[in-house]
PDB file of C-alpha atoms and ligand atoms in Angstrom:
ATOM      1  CA  MET D 208      -9.859 -68.955  80.005  1.00 31.00           C
ATOM      2  CA  ASN D 209      -9.529 -69.331  76.279  1.00 33.00           C
ATOM      3  CA  ILE D 210     -10.157 -66.371  74.035  1.00 33.00           C
ATOM      4  CA  SER D 211     -12.803 -66.784  71.376  1.00 35.00           C
ATOM      5  CA  THR D 212     -11.828 -67.063  67.735  1.00 36.00           C
ATOM      6  CA  GLU D 213     -13.135 -63.590  66.924  1.00 36.00           C
ATOM      7  CA  ALA D 214     -11.200 -61.965  69.734  1.00 39.00           C
ATOM      8  CA  ALA D 215      -8.113 -63.997  68.863  1.00 39.00           C
ATOM      9  CA  VAL D 216      -7.942 -62.793  65.303  1.00 40.00           C
ATOM     10  CA  THR D 217      -7.967 -59.085  66.081  1.00 39.00           C
ATOM     11  CA  PRO D 218      -5.337 -57.660  63.754  1.00 38.00           C
ATOM     12  CA  ALA D 219      -2.094 -57.131  65.619  1.00 42.00           C
ATOM     13  CA  VAL D 220      -0.566 -53.761  64.898  1.00 41.00           C
ATOM     14  CA  TYR D 221       2.814 -54.610  63.503  1.00 45.00           C
ATOM     15  CA  GLY D 222       4.691 -51.476  62.827  1.00 44.00           C
ATOM     16  CA  GLU D 223       3.005 -49.046  60.522  1.00 41.00           C
ATOM     17  CA  SER D 224       0.151 -51.100  59.210  1.00 44.00           C
ATOM     18  CA  ASP D 225      -2.661 -53.281  60.471  1.00 51.00           C
ATOM     19  CA  ARG D 226      -2.862 -56.649  58.785  1.00 55.00           C
ATOM     20  CA  PRO D 227      -4.944 -59.624  59.791  1.00 63.00           C
ATOM     21  CA  PRO D 228      -2.263 -61.883  61.310  1.00 71.00           C
ATOM     22  CA  ARG D 229      -1.481 -65.242  59.715  1.00 81.00           C
ATOM     23  CA  GLY D 230      -1.703 -68.240  61.965  1.00 85.00           C
ATOM     24  CA  ASP D 231      -4.416 -70.241  63.678  1.00 86.00           C
ATOM     25  CA  TYR D 232      -5.471 -68.207  66.693  1.00 87.00           C
ATOM     26  CA  SER D 233      -8.327 -70.503  67.600  1.00 84.00           C
ATOM     27  CA  ARG D 234      -6.602 -73.930  67.485  1.00 79.00           C
ATOM     28  CA  GLY D 235      -9.627 -75.472  69.060  1.00 80.00           C
ATOM     29  CA  GLY D 236      -9.339 -73.177  72.042  1.00 80.00           C
ATOM     30  CA  ALA D 237      -5.667 -73.825  72.753  1.00 82.00           C
ATOM     31  CA  VAL D 238      -4.649 -70.171  72.467  1.00 83.00           C
ATOM     32  CA  LEU D 239      -4.591 -68.689  75.944  1.00 87.00           C
ATOM     33  CA  ALA D 240      -5.560 -65.183  77.030  1.00 88.00           C
ATOM     34  CA  ASP D 241      -1.906 -64.118  76.741  1.00 92.00           C
ATOM     35  CA  TYR D 242      -1.970 -65.349  73.100  1.00 94.00           C
ATOM     36  CA  THR D 243       0.453 -68.187  73.816  1.00 96.00           C
ATOM     37  CA  CYS D 244      -0.196 -71.713  72.528  1.00 95.00           C
ATOM     38  CA  PRO D 245       1.521 -75.104  72.569  1.00 95.00           C
ATOM     39  CA  GLN D 246       4.295 -75.428  69.915  1.00 97.00           C
ATOM     40  CA  ASP D 247       2.689 -78.661  68.617  1.00 94.00           C
ATOM     41  CA  TRP D 248       6.058 -79.869  67.330  1.00 97.00           C
ATOM     42  CA  ALA D 249       4.540 -83.092  65.958  1.00 97.00           C
ATOM     43  CA  SER D 250       2.492 -81.048  63.471  1.00 96.00           C
ATOM     44  CA  TYR D 251       5.575 -79.979  61.495  1.00 97.00           C
ATOM     45  CA  THR D 252       5.960 -81.823  58.194  1.00 97.00           C
ATOM     46  CA  PRO D 253       9.240 -83.117  56.724  1.00 97.00           C
ATOM     47  CA  ALA D 254       8.993 -80.184  54.280  1.00 97.00           C
ATOM     48  CA  ASP D 255       8.773 -77.775  57.237  1.00 98.00           C
ATOM     49  CA  HIS D 256      11.896 -79.240  58.816  1.00 98.00           C
ATOM     50  CA  ASP D 257      13.698 -79.156  55.486  1.00 98.00           C
ATOM     51  CA  THR D 258      12.771 -75.477  54.993  1.00 98.00           C
ATOM     52  CA  TYR D 259      14.224 -74.691  58.424  1.00 98.00           C
ATOM     53  CA  ARG D 260      17.394 -76.691  57.670  1.00 98.00           C
ATOM     54  CA  ARG D 261      17.932 -74.888  54.357  1.00 98.00           C
ATOM     55  CA  LEU D 262      17.245 -71.443  55.816  1.00 98.00           C
ATOM     56  CA  TYR D 263      19.627 -72.084  58.718  1.00 98.00           C
ATOM     57  CA  GLU D 264      22.384 -73.391  56.456  1.00 98.00           C
ATOM     58  CA  ARG D 265      22.167 -70.454  54.041  1.00 98.00           C
ATOM     59  CA  GLN D 266      21.973 -67.783  56.732  1.00 98.00           C
ATOM     60  CA  ALA D 267      24.687 -69.195  59.015  1.00 98.00           C
ATOM     61  CA  ALA D 268      27.140 -69.209  56.100  1.00 98.00           C
ATOM     62  CA  GLN D 269      26.701 -65.430  55.708  1.00 97.00           C
ATOM     63  CA  LEU D 270      27.356 -64.373  59.271  1.00 98.00           C
ATOM     64  CA  PRO D 271      31.163 -63.928  59.544  1.00 97.00           C
ATOM     65  CA  GLY D 272      32.067 -60.239  59.257  1.00 98.00           C
ATOM     66  CA  LEU D 273      28.395 -59.182  59.213  1.00 98.00           C
ATOM     67  CA  ALA D 274      26.787 -60.455  62.446  1.00 98.00           C
ATOM     68  CA  CYS D 275      27.873 -59.097  65.814  1.00 98.00           C
ATOM     69  CA  ASP D 276      30.115 -61.176  68.069  1.00 98.00           C
ATOM     70  CA  ALA D 277      27.383 -61.768  70.675  1.00 98.00           C
ATOM     71  CA  PHE D 278      25.104 -63.285  68.033  1.00 98.00           C
ATOM     72  CA  ILE D 279      27.767 -65.543  66.543  1.00 98.00           C
ATOM     73  CA  ALA D 280      28.809 -66.731  70.004  1.00 98.00           C
ATOM     74  CA  SER D 281      25.228 -67.647  70.994  1.00 98.00           C
ATOM     75  CA  LEU D 282      23.914 -69.123  67.744  1.00 98.00           C
ATOM     76  CA  PRO D 283      25.041 -72.672  68.655  1.00 98.00           C
ATOM     77  CA  SER D 284      22.742 -72.415  71.702  1.00 97.00           C
ATOM     78  CA  LEU D 285      19.795 -72.963  69.351  1.00 97.00           C
ATOM     79  CA  GLY D 286      20.978 -76.571  69.222  1.00 96.00           C
ATOM     80  CA  VAL D 287      19.812 -78.562  66.191  1.00 95.00           C
ATOM     81  CA  LYS D 288      20.299 -77.108  62.723  1.00 97.00           C
ATOM     82  CA  ASN D 289      18.704 -79.781  60.555  1.00 97.00           C
ATOM     83  CA  ARG D 290      15.167 -79.506  61.870  1.00 98.00           C
ATOM     84  CA  ILE D 291      12.883 -77.099  63.733  1.00 98.00           C
ATOM     85  CA  PRO D 292      14.000 -77.224  67.384  1.00 98.00           C
ATOM     86  CA  ARG D 293      11.637 -78.023  70.192  1.00 98.00           C
ATOM     87  CA  PHE D 294      11.174 -74.813  72.182  1.00 98.00           C
ATOM     88  CA  ASP D 295      11.642 -76.604  75.493  1.00 97.00           C
ATOM     89  CA  GLU D 296      15.053 -77.871  74.274  1.00 97.00           C
ATOM     90  CA  ILE D 297      16.139 -74.236  73.810  1.00 98.00           C
ATOM     91  CA  ASN D 298      14.503 -73.084  77.036  1.00 98.00           C
ATOM     92  CA  GLU D 299      16.678 -75.370  79.115  1.00 97.00           C
ATOM     93  CA  ARG D 300      19.745 -73.460  77.898  1.00 98.00           C
ATOM     94  CA  LEU D 301      18.166 -70.012  77.630  1.00 98.00           C
ATOM     95  CA  TYR D 302      16.684 -69.977  81.118  1.00 98.00           C
ATOM     96  CA  LYS D 303      20.040 -70.972  82.625  1.00 98.00           C
ATOM     97  CA  ALA D 304      21.773 -68.203  80.671  1.00 98.00           C
ATOM     98  CA  THR D 305      19.513 -65.179  81.219  1.00 98.00           C
ATOM     99  CA  ARG D 306      16.275 -66.394  82.873  1.00 98.00           C
ATOM    100  CA  TRP D 307      14.382 -65.835  79.594  1.00 98.00           C
ATOM    101  CA  GLU D 308      12.148 -68.417  77.992  1.00 98.00           C
ATOM    102  CA  ILE D 309      10.524 -68.617  74.580  1.00 98.00           C
ATOM    103  CA  VAL D 310       6.797 -69.234  74.284  1.00 98.00           C
ATOM    104  CA  ALA D 311       4.874 -70.268  71.164  1.00 97.00           C
ATOM    105  CA  VAL D 312       2.358 -67.888  69.623  1.00 96.00           C
ATOM    106  CA  PRO D 313       0.286 -68.338  66.446  1.00 95.00           C
ATOM    107  CA  GLY D 314       1.883 -65.254  64.869  1.00 95.00           C
ATOM    108  CA  LEU D 315       1.699 -61.496  65.408  1.00 95.00           C
ATOM    109  CA  ILE D 316      -0.146 -60.587  68.584  1.00 95.00           C
ATOM    110  CA  PRO D 317      -1.585 -57.257  69.755  1.00 94.00           C
ATOM    111  CA  GLU D 318       0.908 -54.865  71.275  1.00 94.00           C
ATOM    112  CA  LEU D 319      -0.152 -55.076  74.939  1.00 96.00           C
ATOM    113  CA  PRO D 320       0.100 -58.882  75.174  1.00 96.00           C
ATOM    114  CA  PHE D 321       3.402 -58.577  73.296  1.00 97.00           C
ATOM    115  CA  PHE D 322       4.820 -55.997  75.694  1.00 97.00           C
ATOM    116  CA  THR D 323       3.518 -58.008  78.662  1.00 98.00           C
ATOM    117  CA  LEU D 324       5.272 -61.193  77.560  1.00 98.00           C
ATOM    118  CA  LEU D 325       8.583 -59.300  77.143  1.00 98.00           C
ATOM    119  CA  ALA D 326       8.151 -57.638  80.537  1.00 98.00           C
ATOM    120  CA  ASN D 327       7.960 -61.162  81.998  1.00 98.00           C
ATOM    121  CA  ARG D 328      11.089 -62.374  80.141  1.00 98.00           C
ATOM    122  CA  LYS D 329       9.004 -64.471  77.786  1.00 98.00           C
ATOM    123  CA  PHE D 330       9.799 -64.084  74.095  1.00 98.00           C
ATOM    124  CA  PRO D 331       6.913 -64.893  71.693  1.00 98.00           C
ATOM    125  CA  VAL D 332       8.080 -67.233  68.934  1.00 98.00           C
ATOM    126  CA  THR D 333       5.761 -67.868  65.999  1.00 97.00           C
ATOM    127  CA  ASP D 334       4.975 -71.558  65.764  1.00 96.00           C
ATOM    128  CA  TRP D 335       4.593 -71.950  61.965  1.00 97.00           C
ATOM    129  CA  ILE D 336       7.238 -71.849  59.246  1.00 97.00           C
ATOM    130  CA  ARG D 337       7.040 -70.259  55.804  1.00 97.00           C
ATOM    131  CA  LYS D 338       6.108 -72.324  52.752  1.00 95.00           C
ATOM    132  CA  PRO D 339       8.922 -73.401  50.416  1.00 92.00           C
ATOM    133  CA  GLU D 340       7.755 -70.834  47.855  1.00 92.00           C
ATOM    134  CA  GLU D 341       8.323 -68.084  50.496  1.00 93.00           C
ATOM    135  CA  PHE D 342      11.901 -69.257  51.022  1.00 94.00           C
ATOM    136  CA  ASP D 343      13.544 -65.984  50.084  1.00 89.00           C
ATOM    137  CA  TYR D 344      11.177 -63.540  51.665  1.00 85.00           C
ATOM    138  CA  ILE D 345       8.273 -63.383  54.051  1.00 89.00           C
ATOM    139  CA  VAL D 346       6.660 -60.244  55.411  1.00 84.00           C
ATOM    140  CA  GLU D 347       5.429 -61.689  58.698  1.00 91.00           C
ATOM    141  CA  PRO D 348       7.762 -63.270  61.260  1.00 95.00           C
ATOM    142  CA  ASP D 349       7.798 -67.077  61.133  1.00 97.00           C
ATOM    143  CA  VAL D 350       9.576 -69.540  63.418  1.00 98.00           C
ATOM    144  CA  PHE D 351      12.852 -69.128  61.517  1.00 98.00           C
ATOM    145  CA  HIS D 352      12.847 -65.345  61.860  1.00 98.00           C
ATOM    146  CA  ASP D 353      12.037 -65.551  65.552  1.00 98.00           C
ATOM    147  CA  LEU D 354      14.336 -68.430  66.493  1.00 98.00           C
ATOM    148  CA  PHE D 355      17.337 -67.657  64.288  1.00 98.00           C
ATOM    149  CA  GLY D 356      16.943 -63.868  64.362  1.00 98.00           C
ATOM    150  CA  HIS D 357      15.903 -63.107  67.926  1.00 98.00           C
ATOM    151  CA  VAL D 358      16.763 -65.951  70.288  1.00 98.00           C
ATOM    152  CA  PRO D 359      20.604 -65.972  70.138  1.00 98.00           C
ATOM    153  CA  MET D 360      20.697 -62.312  71.256  1.00 98.00           C
ATOM    154  CA  LEU D 361      18.595 -63.187  74.326  1.00 98.00           C
ATOM    155  CA  PHE D 362      21.607 -65.166  75.561  1.00 98.00           C
ATOM    156  CA  ASP D 363      23.476 -61.867  75.996  1.00 98.00           C
ATOM    157  CA  PRO D 364      22.714 -60.718  79.572  1.00 98.00           C
ATOM    158  CA  THR D 365      22.769 -56.970  78.866  1.00 98.00           C
ATOM    159  CA  PHE D 366      20.657 -57.218  75.717  1.00 98.00           C
ATOM    160  CA  ALA D 367      18.276 -59.600  77.513  1.00 98.00           C
ATOM    161  CA  ASP D 368      17.785 -57.012  80.265  1.00 98.00           C
ATOM    162  CA  TYR D 369      17.159 -54.316  77.650  1.00 98.00           C
ATOM    163  CA  VAL D 370      14.380 -56.339  76.043  1.00 98.00           C
ATOM    164  CA  GLN D 371      12.666 -56.876  79.380  1.00 98.00           C
ATOM    165  CA  ARG D 372      12.954 -53.164  80.177  1.00 98.00           C
ATOM    166  CA  TYR D 373      11.571 -52.465  76.718  1.00 98.00           C
ATOM    167  CA  GLY D 374       8.538 -54.629  77.517  1.00 98.00           C
ATOM    168  CA  GLN D 375       7.998 -52.845  80.833  1.00 97.00           C
ATOM    169  CA  GLY D 376       8.216 -49.515  79.028  1.00 97.00           C
ATOM    170  CA  GLY D 377       5.800 -50.803  76.404  1.00 98.00           C
ATOM    171  CA  ILE D 378       3.086 -51.450  78.978  1.00 98.00           C
ATOM    172  CA  LYS D 379       3.432 -47.831  80.127  1.00 97.00           C
ATOM    173  CA  ALA D 380       3.566 -46.559  76.535  1.00 97.00           C
ATOM    174  CA  HIS D 381       0.407 -48.481  75.665  1.00 97.00           C
ATOM    175  CA  ALA D 382      -1.437 -46.794  78.546  1.00 97.00           C
ATOM    176  CA  LEU D 383      -0.236 -43.408  77.253  1.00 96.00           C
ATOM    177  CA  GLY D 384      -1.232 -44.205  73.661  1.00 96.00           C
ATOM    178  CA  ALA D 385       2.449 -44.050  72.656  1.00 96.00           C
ATOM    179  CA  GLY D 386       2.809 -47.705  71.618  1.00 96.00           C
ATOM    180  CA  GLU D 387       3.449 -46.854  67.974  1.00 95.00           C
ATOM    181  CA  LYS D 388       6.290 -44.475  68.873  1.00 97.00           C
ATOM    182  CA  LEU D 389       7.901 -47.053  71.113  1.00 97.00           C
ATOM    183  CA  ALA D 390       7.401 -49.703  68.416  1.00 97.00           C
ATOM    184  CA  ARG D 391       9.847 -47.676  66.311  1.00 98.00           C
ATOM    185  CA  LEU D 392      12.500 -48.055  68.991  1.00 98.00           C
ATOM    186  CA  TYR D 393      11.944 -51.839  68.864  1.00 98.00           C
ATOM    187  CA  TRP D 394      12.073 -51.773  65.079  1.00 98.00           C
ATOM    188  CA  TYR D 395      15.344 -49.826  64.907  1.00 98.00           C
ATOM    189  CA  THR D 396      17.066 -51.809  67.661  1.00 98.00           C
ATOM    190  CA  VAL D 397      15.775 -55.351  68.288  1.00 98.00           C
ATOM    191  CA  GLU D 398      14.694 -55.818  64.647  1.00 98.00           C
ATOM    192  CA  PHE D 399      17.127 -53.701  62.574  1.00 98.00           C
ATOM    193  CA  GLY D 400      19.846 -52.522  64.945  1.00 98.00           C
ATOM    194  CA  LEU D 401      23.519 -52.122  64.032  1.00 98.00           C
ATOM    195  CA  ILE D 402      26.410 -52.027  66.478  1.00 98.00           C
ATOM    196  CA  ARG D 403      29.884 -50.571  66.013  1.00 98.00           C
ATOM    197  CA  GLN D 404      32.497 -53.090  67.165  1.00 98.00           C
ATOM    198  CA  PRO D 405      36.239 -52.387  67.301  1.00 98.00           C
ATOM    199  CA  ASP D 406      36.564 -54.405  64.081  1.00 97.00           C
ATOM    200  CA  GLY D 407      33.732 -52.570  62.306  1.00 98.00           C
ATOM    201  CA  LEU D 408      29.992 -52.320  61.853  1.00 98.00           C
ATOM    202  CA  ARG D 409      27.924 -55.437  62.596  1.00 98.00           C
ATOM    203  CA  ALA D 410      24.230 -56.374  62.766  1.00 98.00           C
ATOM    204  CA  TYR D 411      22.430 -57.327  65.968  1.00 98.00           C
ATOM    205  CA  GLY D 412      18.835 -56.815  64.747  1.00 98.00           C
ATOM    206  CA  ALA D 413      16.811 -59.974  64.078  1.00 98.00           C
ATOM    207  CA  GLY D 414      15.202 -58.655  60.910  1.00 97.00           C
ATOM    208  CA  ILE D 415      18.672 -58.199  59.422  1.00 98.00           C
ATOM    209  CA  LEU D 416      20.211 -61.389  60.820  1.00 98.00           C
ATOM    210  CA  SER D 417      17.415 -63.607  59.496  1.00 97.00           C
ATOM    211  CA  SER D 418      17.300 -62.020  56.023  1.00 95.00           C
ATOM    212  CA  VAL D 419      19.377 -63.416  53.188  1.00 91.00           C
ATOM    213  CA  GLY D 420      19.659 -60.092  51.387  1.00 94.00           C
ATOM    214  CA  GLU D 421      19.424 -57.459  54.069  1.00 96.00           C
ATOM    215  CA  LEU D 422      22.486 -58.615  56.012  1.00 97.00           C
ATOM    216  CA  GLN D 423      24.841 -57.376  53.279  1.00 97.00           C
ATOM    217  CA  HIS D 424      22.692 -54.313  52.571  1.00 97.00           C
ATOM    218  CA  ALA D 425      22.524 -53.161  56.191  1.00 98.00           C
ATOM    219  CA  VAL D 426      26.209 -53.625  56.988  1.00 98.00           C
ATOM    220  CA  ARG D 427      27.950 -52.996  53.657  1.00 98.00           C
ATOM    221  CA  SER D 428      25.759 -50.999  51.230  1.00 97.00           C
ATOM    222  CA  SER D 429      26.446 -47.285  50.713  1.00 96.00           C
ATOM    223  CA  GLU D 430      22.730 -46.672  50.010  1.00 96.00           C
ATOM    224  CA  PRO D 431      21.089 -46.501  53.443  1.00 97.00           C
ATOM    225  CA  TYR D 432      21.708 -43.769  56.008  1.00 97.00           C
ATOM    226  CA  ARG D 433      23.245 -44.978  59.258  1.00 98.00           C
ATOM    227  CA  LEU D 434      22.646 -42.608  62.183  1.00 98.00           C
ATOM    228  CA  PRO D 435      23.706 -42.771  65.822  1.00 97.00           C
ATOM    229  CA  LEU D 436      20.837 -44.147  67.908  1.00 97.00           C
ATOM    230  CA  ASP D 437      19.030 -41.255  69.588  1.00 97.00           C
ATOM    231  CA  LEU D 438      15.706 -41.881  71.336  1.00 98.00           C
ATOM    232  CA  LEU D 439      13.855 -38.867  69.948  1.00 97.00           C
ATOM    233  CA  ARG D 440      15.217 -39.130  66.424  1.00 98.00           C
ATOM    234  CA  THR D 441      14.591 -42.873  66.321  1.00 98.00           C
ATOM    235  CA  MET D 442      11.046 -42.654  67.653  1.00 98.00           C
ATOM    236  CA  ARG D 443      10.231 -39.921  65.131  1.00 98.00           C
ATOM    237  CA  THR D 444      11.408 -42.100  62.248  1.00 98.00           C
ATOM    238  CA  ARG D 445       8.780 -44.068  60.362  1.00 97.00           C
ATOM    239  CA  TYR D 446       9.672 -47.399  58.785  1.00 96.00           C
ATOM    240  CA  LYS D 447       8.528 -49.757  56.057  1.00 89.00           C
ATOM    241  CA  ILE D 448       7.779 -53.362  56.899  1.00 91.00           C
ATOM    242  CA  ASP D 449       8.157 -54.854  53.427  1.00 87.00           C
ATOM    243  CA  SER D 450      11.439 -53.573  51.988  1.00 92.00           C
ATOM    244  CA  TYR D 451      15.051 -53.154  53.048  1.00 95.00           C
ATOM    245  CA  GLN D 452      15.479 -50.311  55.516  1.00 97.00           C
ATOM    246  CA  SER D 453      16.730 -46.992  54.136  1.00 97.00           C
ATOM    247  CA  THR D 454      17.754 -45.770  57.592  1.00 98.00           C
ATOM    248  CA  TYR D 455      19.541 -47.759  60.298  1.00 98.00           C
ATOM    249  CA  PHE D 456      20.521 -46.665  63.796  1.00 98.00           C
ATOM    250  CA  VAL D 457      23.895 -47.553  65.275  1.00 98.00           C
ATOM    251  CA  ILE D 458      24.892 -48.184  68.901  1.00 98.00           C
ATOM    252  CA  ASP D 459      28.343 -48.589  70.416  1.00 98.00           C
ATOM    253  CA  SER D 460      27.392 -51.177  73.039  1.00 98.00           C
ATOM    254  CA  PHE D 461      24.425 -53.057  74.483  1.00 98.00           C
ATOM    255  CA  SER D 462      24.918 -51.290  77.810  1.00 98.00           C
ATOM    256  CA  GLN D 463      24.337 -48.015  75.915  1.00 97.00           C
ATOM    257  CA  LEU D 464      21.000 -49.498  74.816  1.00 97.00           C
ATOM    258  CA  PHE D 465      20.138 -50.651  78.331  1.00 97.00           C
ATOM    259  CA  ASP D 466      21.082 -47.302  79.909  1.00 97.00           C
ATOM    260  CA  LEU D 467      18.920 -45.408  77.379  1.00 95.00           C
ATOM    261  CA  THR D 468      15.824 -47.094  78.765  1.00 91.00           C
ATOM    262  CA  ALA D 469      16.520 -46.101  82.376  1.00 92.00           C
ATOM    263  CA  PRO D 470      14.588 -42.822  82.508  1.00 94.00           C
ATOM    264  CA  ASP D 471      10.795 -42.524  82.295  1.00 95.00           C
ATOM    265  CA  PHE D 472       9.819 -41.886  78.671  1.00 97.00           C
ATOM    266  CA  THR D 473       6.806 -39.671  79.393  1.00 96.00           C
ATOM    267  CA  PRO D 474       8.678 -36.401  78.691  1.00 96.00           C
ATOM    268  CA  LEU D 475       9.912 -37.953  75.423  1.00 97.00           C
ATOM    269  CA  TYR D 476       6.374 -38.836  74.376  1.00 97.00           C
ATOM    270  CA  ASN D 477       5.294 -35.264  75.166  1.00 96.00           C
ATOM    271  CA  ALA D 478       8.146 -33.903  73.028  1.00 96.00           C
ATOM    272  CA  LEU D 479       7.308 -36.358  70.230  1.00 96.00           C
ATOM    273  CA  ALA D 480       3.715 -35.133  70.189  1.00 95.00           C
ATOM    274  CA  THR D 481       4.964 -31.705  69.118  1.00 96.00           C
ATOM    275  CA  GLN D 482       7.439 -32.880  66.474  1.00 96.00           C
ATOM    276  CA  PRO D 483       6.592 -34.270  63.027  1.00 96.00           C
ATOM    277  CA  ASP D 484       7.501 -37.826  62.025  1.00 97.00           C
ATOM    278  CA  ILE D 485      10.503 -38.268  59.759  1.00 98.00           C
ATOM    279  CA  GLU D 486      10.322 -40.488  56.710  1.00 97.00           C
ATOM    280  CA  ALA D 487      12.962 -43.230  56.591  1.00 97.00           C
ATOM    281  CA  GLY D 488      15.742 -42.516  54.107  1.00 96.00           C
ATOM    282  CA  THR D 489      15.924 -38.807  54.857  1.00 96.00           C
ATOM    283  CA  LEU D 490      18.487 -36.694  56.741  1.00 95.00           C
ATOM    284  CA  LEU D 491      17.606 -33.563  58.713  1.00 95.00           C
ATOM    285  CA  PRO D 492      19.639 -30.404  58.051  1.00 93.00           C
ATOM    286  CA  GLY D 493      22.960 -30.682  59.849  1.00 92.00           C
ATOM    287  CA  GLU D 494      22.702 -34.428  60.461  1.00 93.00           C
ATOM    288  CA  SER D 495      25.715 -36.543  59.649  1.00 87.00           C
ATOM    289  CA  VAL D 496      25.749 -40.285  59.216  1.00 89.00           C
ATOM    290  CA  ALA D 497      27.321 -42.505  61.907  1.00 82.00           C
TER     291      ALA D 497
HETATM  292  N1  HBI I   6       3.817 -60.056  67.818  1.00 96.88           N
HETATM  293  N2  HBI I   6       4.462 -62.279  67.708  1.00 96.88           N
HETATM  294  C1  HBI I   6       4.777 -60.978  67.633  1.00 96.88           C
HETATM  295  N3  HBI I   6       6.047 -60.624  67.351  1.00 96.88           N
HETATM  296  C2  HBI I   6       6.415 -59.328  67.272  1.00 96.88           C
HETATM  297  O1  HBI I   6       7.595 -59.010  67.037  1.00 96.88           O
HETATM  298  C3  HBI I   6       5.439 -58.334  67.478  1.00 96.88           C
HETATM  299  C4  HBI I   6       4.129 -58.733  67.766  1.00 96.88           C
HETATM  300  N4  HBI I   6       3.178 -57.793  67.959  1.00 96.88           N
HETATM  301  C5  HBI I   6       3.443 -56.383  67.937  1.00 96.88           C
HETATM  302  C6  HBI I   6       4.861 -56.086  67.594  1.00 96.88           C
HETATM  303  N5  HBI I   6       5.769 -57.008  67.411  1.00 96.88           N
HETATM  304  C7  HBI I   6       5.320 -54.663  67.422  1.00 96.88           C
HETATM  305  O2  HBI I   6       4.255 -53.808  67.101  1.00 96.88           O
HETATM  306  C8  HBI I   6       5.984 -54.199  68.698  1.00 96.88           C
HETATM  307  O3  HBI I   6       6.923 -53.236  68.388  1.00 96.88           O
HETATM  308  C9  HBI I   6       4.999 -53.676  69.646  1.00 96.88           C
HETATM  309 FE1   FE I   7      11.087 -59.956  64.896  1.00 96.88          FE
END
């Protein structure tokens, strides 16, 4: 059953603002009910491949000392660097590693289909790439952000299990109307998470790892606050989708992240309903940075 064009272009809630998603959700009826679509690799132009090659080259050069060990170890699993990879090429390696697979989507999708894909160990990867004039910055995730930023971490077994558990929790949160609160946990871990390694602070969040400027800012700048990850505090904290983060949350290990998602979150959502949101870039009385 293919969804109609109107239904397909319902704005996906991405973080704190609704925006009509970019991408062709109709594709002549090729977008399925779960919002996935064929990658259509042949449709990429030489300019698209060159954009990917240049983004990869520039970002990979920045990683030492800023990206976490798990990311650096898995990055080569993306395979080719000089063109946009075929998703099935990556899936051969990814499925063997952690039983995850990547699926193509036309861009941002509504939260329930998103959570459902994650709960089934399917990671949605946007199928289009930014235009050359968007080389330095793009608000919405494109194939470079999703492949380079997210996929290497899915090769880490503990992190991979966390993301599936996150998806399962998201389906429950959606039913409770708590999707936006849980989206903040995703934002401050999977997208903008920091981890403390024995040799110092490193990034594991895809939004940091795929950004030319935010990698230094998140790990090295004295400007942002860096707080220990705490479920309540993190899910109370609003975020901006179009500027560097002014608050980051730090974990000590991926098993800490996985263990956090063990209990049922319903009591947390009840507590959150009674506590005000916290603007990013602020500290509560008595809080100290990580
Ligand atoms: N859709 N393709 C895509 N990628 C995302 O990261 C994404 C999404 N839809 C919703 C969403 N993220 C966030 O709102 C989640 O935290 C729910
Ligand atoms: Fe992302």
